[in-house]
Coordinates of C-alpha atoms in Angstrom, one line a residue:
Chain A
M71 CA 16.3 41.0 -98.1
N72 CA 13.2 41.5 -99.3
T73 CA 13.8 40.4 -102.9
I74 CA 15.7 37.4 -101.4
F75 CA 12.9 36.6 -99.3
R76 CA 10.5 36.7 -101.9
Y77 CA 12.6 35.2 -104.6
T78 CA 13.5 32.1 -102.2
L79 CA 10.1 31.6 -101.0
S80 CA 8.7 31.5 -104.7
R81 CA 11.5 29.1 -105.3
S82 CA 10.4 26.7 -102.7
R83 CA 6.6 27.2 -102.5
G84 CA 6.0 24.0 -104.7
G85 CA 8.0 21.9 -101.5
I86 CA 6.2 23.8 -99.0
L87 CA 2.8 23.2 -100.9
G88 CA 3.5 19.4 -101.2
W89 CA 5.0 19.2 -97.5
G90 CA 1.7 21.3 -96.3
I91 CA -1.0 19.7 -98.2
G92 CA 0.5 16.0 -97.0
M93 CA 0.3 16.9 -93.7
F94 CA -2.8 18.5 -93.9
L95 CA -4.3 15.3 -96.0
L96 CA -2.7 13.1 -92.7
G97 CA -4.6 15.0 -90.2
L98 CA -7.8 14.7 -92.0
M99 CA -7.4 10.8 -92.3
I100 CA -6.2 10.6 -88.8
V101 CA -9.3 11.3 -87.0
P102 CA -11.5 9.0 -89.4
V103 CA -9.3 6.3 -88.7
Y104 CA -9.7 6.7 -84.7
S105 CA -13.5 6.6 -85.2
S106 CA -13.2 3.0 -86.8
F107 CA -11.2 2.0 -83.9
E108 CA -13.5 3.4 -81.3
G109 CA -15.3 1.4 -78.6
Q110 CA -13.0 -1.7 -79.5
G111 CA -11.1 -0.8 -76.3
E112 CA -10.9 -4.2 -75.0
M113 CA -9.9 -6.1 -78.4
M114 CA -7.1 -3.4 -78.5
E115 CA -5.8 -3.9 -75.1
Q116 CA -5.3 -7.6 -76.0
L117 CA -3.6 -6.7 -79.0
L118 CA -1.1 -4.2 -77.0
D119 CA -0.6 -6.9 -74.2
A120 CA 0.6 -9.3 -77.4
F121 CA 3.6 -6.5 -77.8
P122 CA 6.8 -6.9 -76.0
P123 CA 7.7 -4.3 -73.4
E124 CA 10.9 -3.1 -75.4
M125 CA 8.8 -2.1 -78.5
M126 CA 6.0 -0.6 -76.0
A127 CA 8.6 1.6 -74.6
F128 CA 8.9 3.5 -77.9
F129 CA 5.3 4.6 -78.1
G130 CA 5.1 5.6 -74.4
E131 CA 1.6 5.3 -72.4
M132 CA 0.0 2.9 -74.9
S133 CA -2.7 2.2 -72.6
S134 CA -4.5 5.4 -73.4
L135 CA -4.8 4.2 -77.2
D136 CA -8.7 4.0 -76.7
T137 CA -9.3 7.4 -76.1
I138 CA -8.8 10.2 -79.1
E139 CA -6.2 12.0 -76.9
G140 CA -4.0 9.0 -76.6
F141 CA -4.6 7.5 -80.1
L142 CA -3.5 10.9 -81.5
E143 CA -0.5 11.2 -79.2
I144 CA 0.5 7.7 -80.6
E145 CA -0.1 7.4 -84.1
Y146 CA 0.0 11.0 -84.9
F147 CA 2.1 13.3 -82.6
A148 CA 4.6 10.8 -81.7
I149 CA 6.0 10.6 -85.4
L150 CA 5.6 14.2 -86.3
P151 CA 9.2 15.1 -85.0
L152 CA 10.7 12.4 -87.2
I153 CA 8.3 13.2 -90.3
L154 CA 8.8 17.4 -90.1
G155 CA 12.4 16.5 -89.0
I156 CA 13.3 15.5 -92.5
Y157 CA 12.1 18.8 -93.6
A158 CA 13.9 20.8 -91.0
I159 CA 17.1 18.9 -92.0
T160 CA 16.9 19.5 -95.9
S161 CA 15.7 23.0 -95.7
G162 CA 18.1 24.3 -92.9
G163 CA 20.9 22.3 -94.5
G164 CA 20.3 23.2 -98.0
M165 CA 19.6 26.9 -97.1
I166 CA 23.3 28.1 -98.4
A167 CA 24.6 24.6 -99.2
N168 CA 22.6 23.8 -102.1
D169 CA 23.4 26.8 -104.1
E170 CA 26.9 26.9 -103.3
E171 CA 27.1 22.9 -104.0
N172 CA 25.2 23.6 -107.7
G173 CA 27.4 26.9 -107.9
T174 CA 24.6 29.1 -108.4
L175 CA 25.5 31.0 -105.2
D176 CA 28.6 32.2 -106.5
L177 CA 26.8 34.7 -109.0
V178 CA 24.2 36.0 -106.5
A179 CA 26.8 36.5 -104.1
A180 CA 28.4 38.8 -106.4
H181 CA 25.2 41.3 -106.4
P182 CA 25.2 44.4 -104.3
I183 CA 23.7 42.6 -101.5
S184 CA 25.3 41.7 -98.0
R185 CA 25.8 38.3 -96.9
S186 CA 23.7 39.3 -93.8
S187 CA 20.7 40.3 -96.0
L188 CA 21.3 36.9 -98.2
F189 CA 21.8 34.8 -95.1
F190 CA 18.4 36.5 -93.2
G191 CA 16.4 37.0 -96.4
R192 CA 16.6 33.1 -97.0
F193 CA 16.1 32.1 -93.2
L194 CA 12.9 34.0 -93.2
S195 CA 11.6 32.3 -96.3
I196 CA 12.3 28.8 -94.6
L197 CA 10.7 30.3 -91.2
T198 CA 7.7 31.2 -93.4
G199 CA 7.7 27.9 -94.9
I200 CA 7.7 26.1 -91.5
L201 CA 5.1 28.0 -90.2
A202 CA 2.8 27.4 -93.2
I203 CA 3.3 23.5 -92.8
L204 CA 2.9 23.7 -89.2
V205 CA -0.4 25.6 -89.8
L206 CA -1.7 23.6 -92.5
S207 CA -0.9 20.6 -90.4
W208 CA -2.9 21.8 -87.4
L209 CA -5.9 22.8 -89.7
G210 CA -5.7 19.2 -91.3
L211 CA -6.4 18.1 -87.6
V212 CA -8.8 20.9 -86.6
V213 CA -11.3 20.3 -89.2
P214 CA -12.4 16.5 -88.2
A215 CA -11.5 16.9 -84.6
Q216 CA -14.4 19.7 -84.3
A217 CA -16.7 16.9 -84.1
M218 CA -15.4 15.4 -81.3
E219 CA -15.9 16.3 -77.7
N220 CA -12.9 17.0 -75.1
V221 CA -10.9 18.4 -78.3
S222 CA -10.3 22.1 -78.1
L223 CA -8.5 24.1 -81.0
A224 CA -6.3 25.3 -78.4
G225 CA -5.5 22.0 -77.0
I226 CA -4.6 20.7 -80.5
G227 CA -2.5 23.8 -81.1
T228 CA -0.2 22.9 -78.2
P229 CA 1.8 20.3 -79.7
F230 CA 2.2 22.2 -82.8
L231 CA 3.9 25.2 -80.9
S232 CA 6.1 22.8 -79.4
L233 CA 6.8 21.1 -82.8
F234 CA 7.9 24.8 -84.3
S235 CA 10.3 25.1 -81.7
Y236 CA 11.8 21.5 -81.8
I237 CA 11.9 22.0 -86.1
L238 CA 13.5 25.1 -85.6
L239 CA 16.1 23.6 -83.5
F240 CA 17.0 20.8 -86.2
T241 CA 16.4 23.6 -88.9
T242 CA 19.4 25.9 -87.5
L243 CA 21.5 23.0 -86.4
A244 CA 21.6 21.7 -89.9
L245 CA 21.8 25.1 -90.9
A246 CA 25.0 25.8 -88.8
L247 CA 26.4 22.2 -89.4
S248 CA 26.3 22.9 -93.4
L249 CA 28.2 26.0 -92.8
L250 CA 31.2 24.0 -90.7
L251 CA 31.2 20.6 -92.8
P252 CA 32.4 19.7 -96.3
S253 CA 28.9 19.0 -98.0
K254 CA 25.3 19.0 -97.5
R255 CA 25.4 15.4 -97.8
I256 CA 27.6 15.1 -94.6
T257 CA 25.6 17.5 -93.1
S258 CA 21.9 15.6 -93.6
M259 CA 24.0 12.2 -92.3
V260 CA 25.1 13.9 -89.2
V261 CA 22.0 15.6 -88.0
G262 CA 19.6 12.6 -89.2
I263 CA 21.5 10.4 -87.4
F264 CA 21.2 12.9 -84.3
M265 CA 17.4 13.0 -84.7
V266 CA 17.2 9.3 -85.0
A267 CA 19.3 8.6 -82.1
D268 CA 17.4 11.1 -80.1
F269 CA 14.4 9.2 -80.9
F270 CA 15.9 5.7 -79.8
I271 CA 17.6 7.2 -76.7
Q272 CA 13.8 8.6 -75.6
G273 CA 12.6 5.2 -76.0
F274 CA 15.1 3.1 -74.4
A275 CA 15.6 5.6 -71.5
R276 CA 11.8 4.2 -70.5
L277 CA 13.4 0.8 -70.1
N278 CA 17.0 1.7 -68.7
T279 CA 17.1 4.5 -66.1
D280 CA 20.6 4.7 -66.9
L281 CA 19.8 6.6 -70.0
E282 CA 17.7 9.1 -68.3
A283 CA 20.7 11.6 -67.9
I284 CA 21.2 11.2 -71.8
A285 CA 17.7 11.5 -72.8
D286 CA 17.0 14.6 -70.3
V287 CA 19.1 16.6 -72.5
L288 CA 18.1 16.1 -75.9
P289 CA 15.6 17.7 -78.3
L290 CA 13.0 15.3 -78.1
K291 CA 12.5 15.6 -74.4
F292 CA 11.2 19.0 -74.6
Y293 CA 8.7 18.1 -77.2
Q294 CA 5.1 18.3 -76.1
G295 CA 3.4 16.1 -78.2
T296 CA 2.1 14.0 -75.4
G297 CA -0.3 15.2 -72.3
W298 CA -1.3 18.2 -74.5
V299 CA -4.9 18.1 -73.7
T300 CA -4.5 18.4 -70.0
D301 CA -1.4 20.2 -69.9
R302 CA -0.7 23.7 -70.9
L303 CA 2.5 24.6 -73.1
N304 CA 5.8 24.6 -71.0
T305 CA 6.9 27.8 -71.8
S306 CA 10.4 27.2 -70.2
W307 CA 10.8 24.0 -72.5
F308 CA 9.5 25.9 -75.4
F309 CA 11.2 29.3 -75.3
G310 CA 14.6 27.2 -74.0
E311 CA 14.7 25.4 -77.4
I312 CA 14.0 28.7 -79.4
A313 CA 16.5 30.1 -77.6
V314 CA 19.2 27.4 -78.6
A315 CA 17.8 27.7 -82.1
V316 CA 18.8 31.6 -82.3
L317 CA 21.9 30.6 -80.7
L318 CA 22.6 28.1 -83.9
L319 CA 21.0 31.1 -86.0
L320 CA 23.7 33.3 -85.1
F321 CA 26.7 31.3 -85.1
A322 CA 25.6 30.1 -88.7
W323 CA 25.3 33.9 -89.9
W324 CA 28.6 34.6 -88.4
R325 CA 30.1 32.0 -90.0
F326 CA 28.7 32.5 -93.6
A327 CA 29.7 36.3 -92.9
R328 CA 33.4 35.1 -92.7
R329 CA 33.7 32.3 -94.9
D330 CA 34.3 31.9 -98.4
I331 CA 31.6 31.5 -101.1
R332 CA 32.8 28.0 -102.2
V333 CA 32.9 27.1 -106.1
G334 CA 33.9 23.7 -107.8
G335 CA 37.9 23.0 -107.5
E336 CA 38.7 24.8 -104.6
G337 CA 39.8 21.9 -102.5
T338 CA 37.3 23.1 -99.7
W339 CA 34.4 20.4 -100.0
E340 CA 36.6 17.8 -97.9
F341 CA 37.6 18.0 -94.2
P342 CA 41.1 19.2 -94.0
L343 CA 42.5 15.9 -93.1
I344 CA 41.3 13.7 -95.8
S345 CA 42.0 16.9 -98.2
K346 CA 45.7 16.6 -96.8
L347 CA 46.0 12.8 -97.6
R348 CA 44.4 13.0 -101.0
R349 CA 46.9 16.2 -101.8
G350 CA 49.8 13.6 -100.7
K351 CA 48.3 10.4 -102.5
V352 CA 48.5 12.7 -105.6
E353 CA 51.7 14.1 -105.3
V354 CA 53.4 10.6 -104.5
S355 CA 51.5 9.3 -107.8
G356 CA 52.5 12.0 -109.6
D357 CA 56.2 11.4 -109.2
Chain B
M900 CA 46.8 58.2 -106.6
S901 CA 44.4 55.0 -106.7
E902 CA 41.1 56.6 -108.2
T903 CA 43.4 56.5 -111.5
F904 CA 42.9 52.8 -111.2
A905 CA 39.8 50.6 -111.6
I906 CA 41.7 47.9 -109.9
K907 CA 44.6 47.7 -107.7
T908 CA 46.1 45.0 -105.7
E909 CA 49.2 44.6 -103.9
G910 CA 50.7 41.6 -102.6
L911 CA 47.3 39.8 -102.8
I912 CA 47.5 36.3 -101.0
K913 CA 45.1 34.0 -100.9
S914 CA 45.1 30.4 -99.5
Y915 CA 42.6 27.4 -99.3
G916 CA 43.3 25.6 -96.2
S917 CA 46.9 24.3 -96.8
F918 CA 47.1 25.2 -100.3
Q919 CA 48.3 28.6 -101.3
A920 CA 46.3 29.8 -104.6
L921 CA 48.0 33.4 -104.7
Y922 CA 51.4 34.4 -103.9
G923 CA 51.4 38.3 -103.8
V924 CA 49.8 39.3 -106.6
D925 CA 50.4 42.8 -107.9
L926 CA 48.2 44.4 -110.5
E927 CA 47.2 47.9 -111.8
V928 CA 44.1 48.3 -113.9
Q929 CA 43.6 51.9 -115.6
K930 CA 40.1 53.1 -115.5
G931 CA 38.7 52.8 -119.1
E932 CA 41.2 50.0 -120.4
I933 CA 40.5 46.6 -121.4
F934 CA 42.7 44.3 -119.5
G935 CA 43.3 40.8 -120.6
F936 CA 44.0 38.6 -117.5
L937 CA 45.8 35.4 -119.0
G938 CA 46.7 32.1 -117.4
P939 CA 46.4 28.5 -117.9
N940 CA 43.7 26.6 -115.9
G941 CA 44.1 26.7 -112.4
A942 CA 46.8 29.5 -112.5
G943 CA 44.6 31.8 -109.9
K944 CA 42.5 33.6 -112.3
T945 CA 39.3 33.2 -111.1
T946 CA 40.9 33.3 -107.3
T947 CA 41.8 36.8 -108.1
I948 CA 38.5 37.8 -109.4
R949 CA 36.9 36.4 -106.5
C950 CA 39.0 38.4 -103.8
L951 CA 38.1 41.4 -105.9
L952 CA 34.4 41.0 -105.3
D953 CA 35.1 39.7 -102.0
T954 CA 33.1 36.6 -102.7
I955 CA 36.0 34.8 -101.0
H956 CA 38.2 36.8 -98.4
R957 CA 41.8 37.4 -99.2
N958 CA 44.5 36.3 -96.6
G959 CA 46.8 39.2 -97.3
G960 CA 47.7 42.1 -99.2
S961 CA 45.6 45.1 -100.7
V962 CA 42.8 45.3 -102.9
S963 CA 41.3 48.3 -104.4
V964 CA 38.3 48.2 -106.9
M965 CA 37.2 51.4 -108.1
G966 CA 39.0 53.0 -104.9
I967 CA 37.0 50.8 -102.6
D968 CA 38.4 48.4 -100.5
P969 CA 36.1 45.1 -101.0
L970 CA 36.6 43.7 -97.6
K971 CA 35.6 46.9 -96.0
D972 CA 32.6 47.8 -98.5
P973 CA 31.9 44.9 -100.9
V974 CA 28.4 46.0 -101.5
A975 CA 29.4 49.5 -102.9
V976 CA 32.2 47.4 -105.2
R977 CA 29.4 44.9 -106.4
A978 CA 27.1 48.0 -107.2
L979 CA 29.8 49.2 -109.7
V980 CA 30.8 45.8 -111.1
G981 CA 29.3 43.4 -113.6
Y982 CA 30.3 40.0 -113.1
L983 CA 30.3 36.9 -115.5
P984 CA 31.8 33.7 -113.7
G985 CA 33.8 31.4 -115.2
E986 CA 31.9 28.6 -114.0
L987 CA 28.4 29.7 -114.4
S988 CA 25.5 27.9 -113.0
M989 CA 22.1 29.4 -112.8
E990 CA 18.7 28.0 -111.6
A991 CA 17.8 25.6 -114.0
N992 CA 14.1 25.9 -113.9
Q993 CA 14.0 29.7 -114.5
T994 CA 13.7 31.4 -117.9
G995 CA 16.4 34.1 -118.8
E996 CA 13.8 36.6 -118.3
K997 CA 13.0 35.8 -114.6
L998 CA 16.5 35.5 -113.8
F999 CA 17.3 38.8 -115.5
R1000 CA 14.4 40.3 -113.5
Y1001 CA 15.6 39.0 -110.2
F1002 CA 19.1 39.9 -110.7
N1003 CA 18.0 43.5 -112.0
Q1004 CA 15.8 43.5 -108.3
L1005 CA 19.0 42.8 -106.8
R1006 CA 20.6 45.9 -108.3
G1007 CA 17.7 48.3 -107.5
G1008 CA 16.3 48.1 -111.0
K1009 CA 19.1 49.9 -112.6
A1010 CA 19.0 47.8 -115.8
E1011 CA 17.5 48.9 -119.1
W1012 CA 15.2 46.1 -120.6
D1013 CA 15.5 47.5 -124.3
Y1014 CA 19.3 46.8 -123.8
I1015 CA 18.5 43.4 -122.4
R1016 CA 16.5 42.5 -125.6
E1017 CA 18.8 44.3 -127.7
M1018 CA 21.7 42.0 -126.6
A1019 CA 19.2 38.7 -126.5
K1020 CA 18.6 39.7 -130.0
R1021 CA 22.6 40.2 -131.1
L1022 CA 23.4 37.1 -129.3
D1023 CA 20.6 35.2 -130.9
L1024 CA 18.9 34.2 -127.3
D1025 CA 15.3 33.4 -126.5
I1026 CA 14.9 34.7 -122.9
K1027 CA 11.8 32.9 -122.6
R1028 CA 13.1 29.6 -122.5
P1029 CA 14.0 27.8 -119.1
V1030 CA 17.9 27.5 -118.2
K1031 CA 17.8 23.9 -118.3
T1032 CA 16.6 23.6 -121.7
L1033 CA 19.4 25.6 -123.2
S1034 CA 22.7 24.6 -124.5
H1035 CA 25.7 25.5 -122.8
G1036 CA 26.6 28.0 -125.2
N1037 CA 23.3 29.8 -124.6
K1038 CA 23.5 29.6 -120.8
Q1039 CA 26.9 31.6 -121.3
K1040 CA 24.9 34.1 -123.2
I1041 CA 22.4 34.9 -120.3
G1042 CA 25.4 35.4 -117.8
V1043 CA 27.1 37.6 -120.5
I1044 CA 23.7 39.7 -120.8
Q1045 CA 23.1 39.4 -117.0
A1046 CA 26.8 41.0 -116.6
F1047 CA 26.3 43.8 -119.0
M1048 CA 22.9 45.0 -118.4
H1049 CA 23.1 47.7 -115.8
R1050 CA 26.2 49.0 -117.9
P1051 CA 28.5 48.7 -115.0
E1052 CA 31.5 51.1 -114.6
L1053 CA 33.7 47.9 -114.2
L1054 CA 33.1 44.6 -116.0
I1055 CA 34.6 41.4 -114.6
L1056 CA 34.5 38.5 -117.5
D1057 CA 35.8 35.4 -116.2
E1058 CA 36.4 33.6 -119.6
P1059 CA 33.3 35.4 -121.0
T1060 CA 33.3 33.4 -124.3
S1061 CA 33.6 29.9 -123.1
G1062 CA 31.5 27.5 -124.9
L1063 CA 30.2 30.0 -127.8
D1064 CA 30.6 29.5 -131.2
P1065 CA 33.2 32.0 -132.9
L1066 CA 30.3 34.2 -134.5
M1067 CA 29.1 34.6 -130.9
Q1068 CA 32.6 35.4 -129.5
Q1069 CA 33.1 38.2 -132.0
E1070 CA 30.0 39.2 -131.0
V1071 CA 30.7 39.0 -127.3
L1072 CA 34.4 40.8 -128.3
R1073 CA 32.3 43.7 -129.8
L1074 CA 30.0 44.1 -126.9
V1075 CA 33.3 44.4 -124.7
E1076 CA 34.7 47.0 -127.1
E1077 CA 31.4 49.0 -127.2
A1078 CA 31.3 49.1 -122.9
Q1079 CA 34.7 50.4 -123.4
S1080 CA 33.6 53.1 -125.4
D1081 CA 30.9 53.7 -123.1
G1082 CA 33.4 54.6 -120.7
A1083 CA 33.7 50.9 -118.9
T1084 CA 36.5 49.3 -117.6
I1085 CA 36.9 45.7 -118.6
F1086 CA 38.9 43.2 -116.5
F1087 CA 38.9 40.0 -118.9
S1088 CA 40.4 36.7 -118.1
S1089 CA 41.2 33.9 -120.4
H1090 CA 43.3 31.2 -121.6
I1091 CA 43.3 31.8 -124.8
M1092 CA 45.6 34.2 -126.1
G1093 CA 44.5 35.4 -129.6
E1094 CA 41.1 36.5 -127.8
I1095 CA 43.3 38.8 -125.6
Q1096 CA 45.1 39.8 -128.5
A1097 CA 41.9 40.9 -130.3
V1098 CA 40.6 43.2 -127.7
A1099 CA 42.7 43.8 -124.9
D1100 CA 44.9 47.2 -124.2
K1101 CA 47.3 45.6 -121.9
V1102 CA 47.5 42.0 -120.8
G1103 CA 48.9 40.7 -117.2
I1104 CA 49.9 36.9 -117.5
I1105 CA 49.6 34.8 -114.1
R1106 CA 50.8 31.4 -113.5
A1107 CA 50.6 29.0 -110.2
G1108 CA 49.4 32.1 -108.1
R1109 CA 52.3 34.5 -109.5
I1110 CA 52.1 37.4 -112.0
I1111 CA 54.8 36.8 -114.6
E1112 CA 54.6 39.7 -116.6
V1113 CA 52.2 42.7 -117.4
A1114 CA 52.8 44.2 -120.8
E1115 CA 51.2 46.0 -123.6
T1116 CA 49.0 43.6 -126.0
S1117 CA 51.4 44.9 -128.8
S1118 CA 54.2 43.3 -127.3
L1119 CA 52.7 40.3 -127.3
I1120 CA 51.7 39.8 -130.6
G1121 CA 55.1 39.0 -131.9
R1122 CA 55.5 36.6 -129.4
S1123 CA 52.4 34.5 -130.5
L1124 CA 53.1 30.7 -131.3
N1125 CA 51.3 28.7 -133.8
R1126 CA 52.0 25.0 -135.3
A1127 CA 51.0 24.2 -138.8
T1128 CA 51.3 21.0 -140.8
V1129 CA 51.5 21.2 -144.5
R1130 CA 50.7 18.4 -147.0
F1131 CA 52.1 18.9 -150.5
K1132 CA 50.9 16.8 -153.7
Q1133 CA 54.3 15.2 -154.1
S1134 CA 57.8 15.1 -152.2
V1135 CA 59.5 18.6 -152.0
D1136 CA 62.7 19.3 -149.9
V1137 CA 61.6 21.0 -146.7
A1138 CA 64.8 22.1 -145.5
S1139 CA 64.7 25.6 -147.1
L1140 CA 61.6 26.1 -144.1
A1141 CA 64.0 26.2 -141.5
N1142 CA 65.6 29.3 -142.7
V1143 CA 62.6 31.2 -142.4
Q1144 CA 62.7 33.6 -139.7
G1145 CA 60.9 32.3 -136.7
V1146 CA 60.1 28.9 -138.3
T1147 CA 61.2 25.5 -136.9
V1148 CA 60.8 22.6 -138.5
L1149 CA 59.2 20.0 -135.7
G1150 CA 59.0 17.2 -138.3
H1151 CA 58.4 15.7 -141.4
D1152 CA 57.2 12.5 -143.6
D1153 CA 59.1 11.8 -146.8
G1154 CA 59.1 15.5 -148.1
T1155 CA 55.0 15.2 -148.5
S1156 CA 54.3 16.6 -145.3
V1157 CA 55.8 18.9 -142.9
T1158 CA 54.8 20.2 -139.2
V1159 CA 56.5 23.8 -138.2
Q1160 CA 56.3 26.0 -135.3
V1161 CA 55.9 29.5 -136.0
E1162 CA 56.9 32.4 -133.9
G1163 CA 55.3 35.5 -134.4
E1164 CA 53.5 36.4 -137.7
M1165 CA 52.8 33.8 -140.2
D1166 CA 53.7 35.9 -143.6
G1167 CA 57.3 34.4 -143.9
L1168 CA 56.0 31.0 -143.7
I1169 CA 53.2 31.8 -146.3
K1170 CA 55.7 33.4 -148.9
A1171 CA 58.1 30.5 -148.5
L1172 CA 55.2 28.1 -149.2
A1173 CA 54.2 29.8 -152.1
G1174 CA 56.9 27.9 -154.0
F1175 CA 55.6 24.8 -153.2
P1176 CA 52.6 22.6 -154.4
V1177 CA 50.7 23.0 -151.5
L1178 CA 48.0 20.1 -151.0
D1179 CA 46.6 21.2 -147.6
F1180 CA 47.6 23.8 -144.7
E1181 CA 46.3 23.3 -141.2
T1182 CA 47.3 25.5 -138.3
Q1183 CA 46.9 24.4 -134.7
R1184 CA 46.9 26.7 -131.6
P1185 CA 49.2 25.2 -129.0
S1186 CA 48.0 25.3 -125.2
L1187 CA 48.7 28.0 -123.5
E1188 CA 50.7 25.9 -121.2
E1189 CA 52.9 24.9 -124.3
I1190 CA 53.2 28.7 -124.9
F1191 CA 54.3 29.6 -121.5
L1192 CA 56.8 27.1 -121.8
A1193 CA 58.4 28.3 -124.7
Y1194 CA 58.5 32.0 -123.6
Y1195 CA 59.0 31.6 -119.6
K1196 CA 61.2 28.8 -119.4
D1197 CA 63.2 31.0 -116.8
G1198 CA 60.1 32.1 -115.1
T1199 CA 59.1 31.3 -111.5
D1200 CA 58.7 27.8 -111.4

């Protein structure tokens, strides 16, 4: 498992560094951007009043934009789940499916390593990557925020902890689905649609109370990127998301251990019904 | 009993969803022999091999590899096996050397680097170059070396000479024979009859997921099928060629050229042609499917 872990981490270090440095720079830039808005609260109020209420609903409590906490919530923490969600879907969905689709997994899996070692070695490298990106993101925000009042390192860390459980959830969801669905492309599409739909449902639920019941069970509801200065981490939400992620991970492991490693030309790359229809079509055309 | 066999399968069944790929494959490969596994594309060669390594799980029957059931202890089986996949894909950005290091680590560092370098030299492969800069043939050489590098007890090679030029094909076949001399068993799949004939002690023929025949290689030699096209300097009477044993005249063009099919050795045809003013002589190897149609018309289909 150690060999798999180190090799996978080394292979993905470029991606991890790219995402990590990008997020670090975004953090470095976002606080100075706020500084340029600081003291222009009245003008911001007027600007916000001009927005339609439907649009305002997506950003939550917009009136707090003239404080550093509110500004970071709206301009930074509110969009982080979507940005890092892309990383989660790509890395989780591709953990096994990438190598399976390009054909390299067949040779690796024929070496004397168990499926469990292969699976958990790779997953640990993804977990390390997620943690590295989140730490770099946090550092990017901490450096400029140190000069500001009312902003503590721990306070800034709270949304990142919450983001960790959210990202882990989507990583394991994509991983589990990639072992069920015929291709990585379909997995990315399904999980991506789910993630964006969650984002919109949370927004619309602020306008339409009928949607609250759905919004309350979707992952973004449990993301604590807002209210992070005054509120402490809701550990029930945090560990609840972690628990779901662990269940998805265990399901994915169970599935991988029992499933065939796919190679080209086997007919397992499609949904069974589509595969059947296509075969029927070929047989008809072959007559 | 099964310890005398490197590989033994009984009633091996494998399906992919509603598609059945193997219909009860029975194979016995003795320890120390080179076993050629012959069949056209899509016959079930790769599926059988992948069941042996448990990269895919069988749906029925029994399998024993070096006395171990791969379903029960796949890691132990793979530790004894060197495997070259039929569809070889490797990390494009890695060099051959890095891949050998990685594969060697996965095997607990059993490979000998001197042996790796020696094989690379014999196969004329630069192991410092990234895989993405290599031709198909050179990638295949990496695959060959990684299969041999830890001197496994059992080599499972799925179309090992695919993409190699004739000289390198010969070198790989020499490696196979050397491995056998060192005591290894080689299970060697191919769709080229000539290559199997060159090295294998025994041949198993698979078609449409069923073993049609298992035979000594020497018994297949007499069954080889070739096609020859002969062009003459002037028009000749080719009717006499039809009387040569094993020769069937498929067609001729005004006596200036003739196409014949030869079963078995070419000796009779060559001697018969000695009396003709031959301008050009060209042989073609028919596809395995054509050979099967010729020899197994009343087979399982």
